Amino acid sequence: MRPFATRESFFAPILERAVRDSCHRILRPLIETEGSRDAEDGADREAIRVFQENLTSLLMSPPAGAITFRGSNSAKAEEFHLRP
């Protein structure tokens, strides 16, 4: 099959300008956008991981913080008091 345009063709400069224009106007911005999207996805994953760690430590900690107590008085079954 014969090439569509050769270097000696009348259409060669027109095609070359069209290819350069499409590379600069269309392809380069798409490639840059895709690269920044990949970086943003990585940052999003890292933020979710950090949030997960913080939430896990928050939910697994005691509700009132660390409380030390001496003992308990369970003389009556229906009343149970912690004595600090």
PDB file of C-alpha atoms in Angstrom:
ATOM      1  CA  MET A   1       0.000   0.000   0.000  1.00  0.00           C
ATOM      2  CA  ARG A   2       1.274   3.423  -0.873  1.00  0.00           C
ATOM      3  CA  PRO A   3       1.857   5.969   1.948  1.00  0.00           C
ATOM      4  CA  PHE A   4      -0.739   8.676   2.280  1.00  0.00           C
ATOM      5  CA  ALA A   5       1.822  11.484   2.173  1.00  0.00           C
ATOM      6  CA  THR A   6       5.559  11.510   1.652  1.00  0.00           C
ATOM      7  CA  ARG A   7       8.072  14.238   2.419  1.00  0.00           C
ATOM      8  CA  GLU A   8       7.896  15.398  -1.172  1.00  0.00           C
ATOM      9  CA  SER A   9       4.108  15.535  -1.157  1.00  0.00           C
ATOM     10  CA  PHE A  10       2.239  18.797  -1.503  1.00  0.00           C
ATOM     11  CA  PHE A  11       0.298  17.912   1.690  1.00  0.00           C
ATOM     12  CA  ALA A  12       3.353  17.152   3.843  1.00  0.00           C
ATOM     13  CA  PRO A  13       3.713  20.647   5.404  1.00  0.00           C
ATOM     14  CA  ILE A  14      -0.034  20.845   6.051  1.00  0.00           C
ATOM     15  CA  LEU A  15      -0.087  17.433   7.711  1.00  0.00           C
ATOM     16  CA  GLU A  16       3.014  18.247   9.747  1.00  0.00           C
ATOM     17  CA  ARG A  17       1.413  21.458  11.049  1.00  0.00           C
ATOM     18  CA  ALA A  18      -1.797  19.588  11.857  1.00  0.00           C
ATOM     19  CA  VAL A  19       0.102  16.904  13.786  1.00  0.00           C
ATOM     20  CA  ARG A  20       2.164  19.470  15.717  1.00  0.00           C
ATOM     21  CA  ASP A  21      -0.939  21.494  16.520  1.00  0.00           C
ATOM     22  CA  SER A  22      -2.841  18.439  17.752  1.00  0.00           C
ATOM     23  CA  CYS A  23       0.117  17.397  19.903  1.00  0.00           C
ATOM     24  CA  HIS A  24       0.368  20.820  21.521  1.00  0.00           C
ATOM     25  CA  ARG A  25      -3.328  21.581  21.893  1.00  0.00           C
ATOM     26  CA  ILE A  26      -4.805  18.153  22.618  1.00  0.00           C
ATOM     27  CA  LEU A  27      -2.304  15.435  23.507  1.00  0.00           C
ATOM     28  CA  ARG A  28       0.026  17.376  25.830  1.00  0.00           C
ATOM     29  CA  PRO A  29      -2.788  18.697  28.088  1.00  0.00           C
ATOM     30  CA  LEU A  30      -4.319  15.211  28.248  1.00  0.00           C
ATOM     31  CA  ILE A  31      -1.009  13.664  29.288  1.00  0.00           C
ATOM     32  CA  GLU A  32      -0.413  16.376  31.893  1.00  0.00           C
ATOM     33  CA  THR A  33      -3.939  15.939  33.268  1.00  0.00           C
ATOM     34  CA  GLU A  34      -3.503  12.192  33.513  1.00  0.00           C
ATOM     35  CA  GLY A  35      -0.198  12.597  35.359  1.00  0.00           C
ATOM     36  CA  SER A  36      -1.660  15.051  37.851  1.00  0.00           C
ATOM     37  CA  ARG A  37      -4.693  12.781  38.324  1.00  0.00           C
ATOM     38  CA  ASP A  38      -2.395   9.871  39.183  1.00  0.00           C
ATOM     39  CA  ALA A  39      -0.570  12.017  41.741  1.00  0.00           C
ATOM     40  CA  GLU A  40      -3.881  13.199  43.194  1.00  0.00           C
ATOM     41  CA  ASP A  41      -5.124   9.605  43.491  1.00  0.00           C
ATOM     42  CA  GLY A  42      -1.986   8.684  45.420  1.00  0.00           C
ATOM     43  CA  ALA A  43      -2.458  11.643  47.745  1.00  0.00           C
ATOM     44  CA  ASP A  44      -6.105  10.701  48.272  1.00  0.00           C
ATOM     45  CA  ARG A  45      -5.149   7.129  49.171  1.00  0.00           C
ATOM     46  CA  GLU A  46      -2.557   8.393  51.660  1.00  0.00           C
ATOM     47  CA  ALA A  47      -5.074  10.786  53.244  1.00  0.00           C
ATOM     48  CA  ILE A  48      -7.604   7.966  53.633  1.00  0.00           C
ATOM     49  CA  ARG A  49      -4.934   5.743  55.231  1.00  0.00           C
ATOM     50  CA  VAL A  50      -3.989   8.457  57.743  1.00  0.00           C
ATOM     51  CA  PHE A  51      -7.662   9.123  58.510  1.00  0.00           C
ATOM     52  CA  GLN A  52      -8.200   5.392  59.040  1.00  0.00           C
ATOM     53  CA  GLU A  53      -5.281   5.193  61.488  1.00  0.00           C
ATOM     54  CA  ASN A  54      -6.487   8.243  63.415  1.00  0.00           C
ATOM     55  CA  LEU A  55     -10.077   7.026  63.544  1.00  0.00           C
ATOM     56  CA  THR A  56      -9.010   3.553  64.678  1.00  0.00           C
ATOM     57  CA  SER A  57      -6.933   4.945  67.522  1.00  0.00           C
ATOM     58  CA  LEU A  58      -9.767   7.296  68.477  1.00  0.00           C
ATOM     59  CA  LEU A  59     -12.428   4.580  68.494  1.00  0.00           C
ATOM     60  CA  MET A  60     -10.249   2.068  70.324  1.00  0.00           C
ATOM     61  CA  SER A  61      -9.313   4.477  73.127  1.00  0.00           C
ATOM     62  CA  PRO A  62     -11.321   4.536  76.369  1.00  0.00           C
ATOM     63  CA  PRO A  63     -14.286   6.945  76.168  1.00  0.00           C
ATOM     64  CA  ALA A  64     -13.229   9.088  79.134  1.00  0.00           C
ATOM     65  CA  GLY A  65      -9.505   8.676  78.710  1.00  0.00           C
ATOM     66  CA  ALA A  66      -7.340   6.647  81.024  1.00  0.00           C
ATOM     67  CA  ILE A  67      -9.026   6.381  84.437  1.00  0.00           C
ATOM     68  CA  THR A  68      -7.321   4.831  87.416  1.00  0.00           C
ATOM     69  CA  PHE A  69      -9.505   3.601  90.256  1.00  0.00           C
ATOM     70  CA  ARG A  70      -8.821   2.041  93.680  1.00  0.00           C
ATOM     71  CA  GLY A  71     -11.610  -0.425  93.944  1.00  0.00           C
ATOM     72  CA  SER A  72     -15.313  -1.001  93.748  1.00  0.00           C
ATOM     73  CA  ASN A  73     -18.185  -1.447  96.145  1.00  0.00           C
ATOM     74  CA  SER A  74     -20.561  -4.139  94.968  1.00  0.00           C
ATOM     75  CA  ALA A  75     -22.407  -4.718  98.256  1.00  0.00           C
ATOM     76  CA  LYS A  76     -25.730  -4.377  96.517  1.00  0.00           C
ATOM     77  CA  ALA A  77     -26.140  -6.064  93.165  1.00  0.00           C
ATOM     78  CA  GLU A  78     -28.290  -3.296  91.671  1.00  0.00           C
ATOM     79  CA  GLU A  79     -25.864  -0.540  92.744  1.00  0.00           C
ATOM     80  CA  PHE A  80     -22.342  -0.631  91.486  1.00  0.00           C
ATOM     81  CA  HIS A  81     -20.035   2.348  92.128  1.00  0.00           C
ATOM     82  CA  LEU A  82     -16.487   2.905  91.061  1.00  0.00           C
ATOM     83  CA  ARG A  83     -14.455   4.771  93.648  1.00  0.00           C
ATOM     84  CA  PRO A  84     -11.596   6.835  92.336  1.00  0.00           C
TER      85      PRO A  84
END
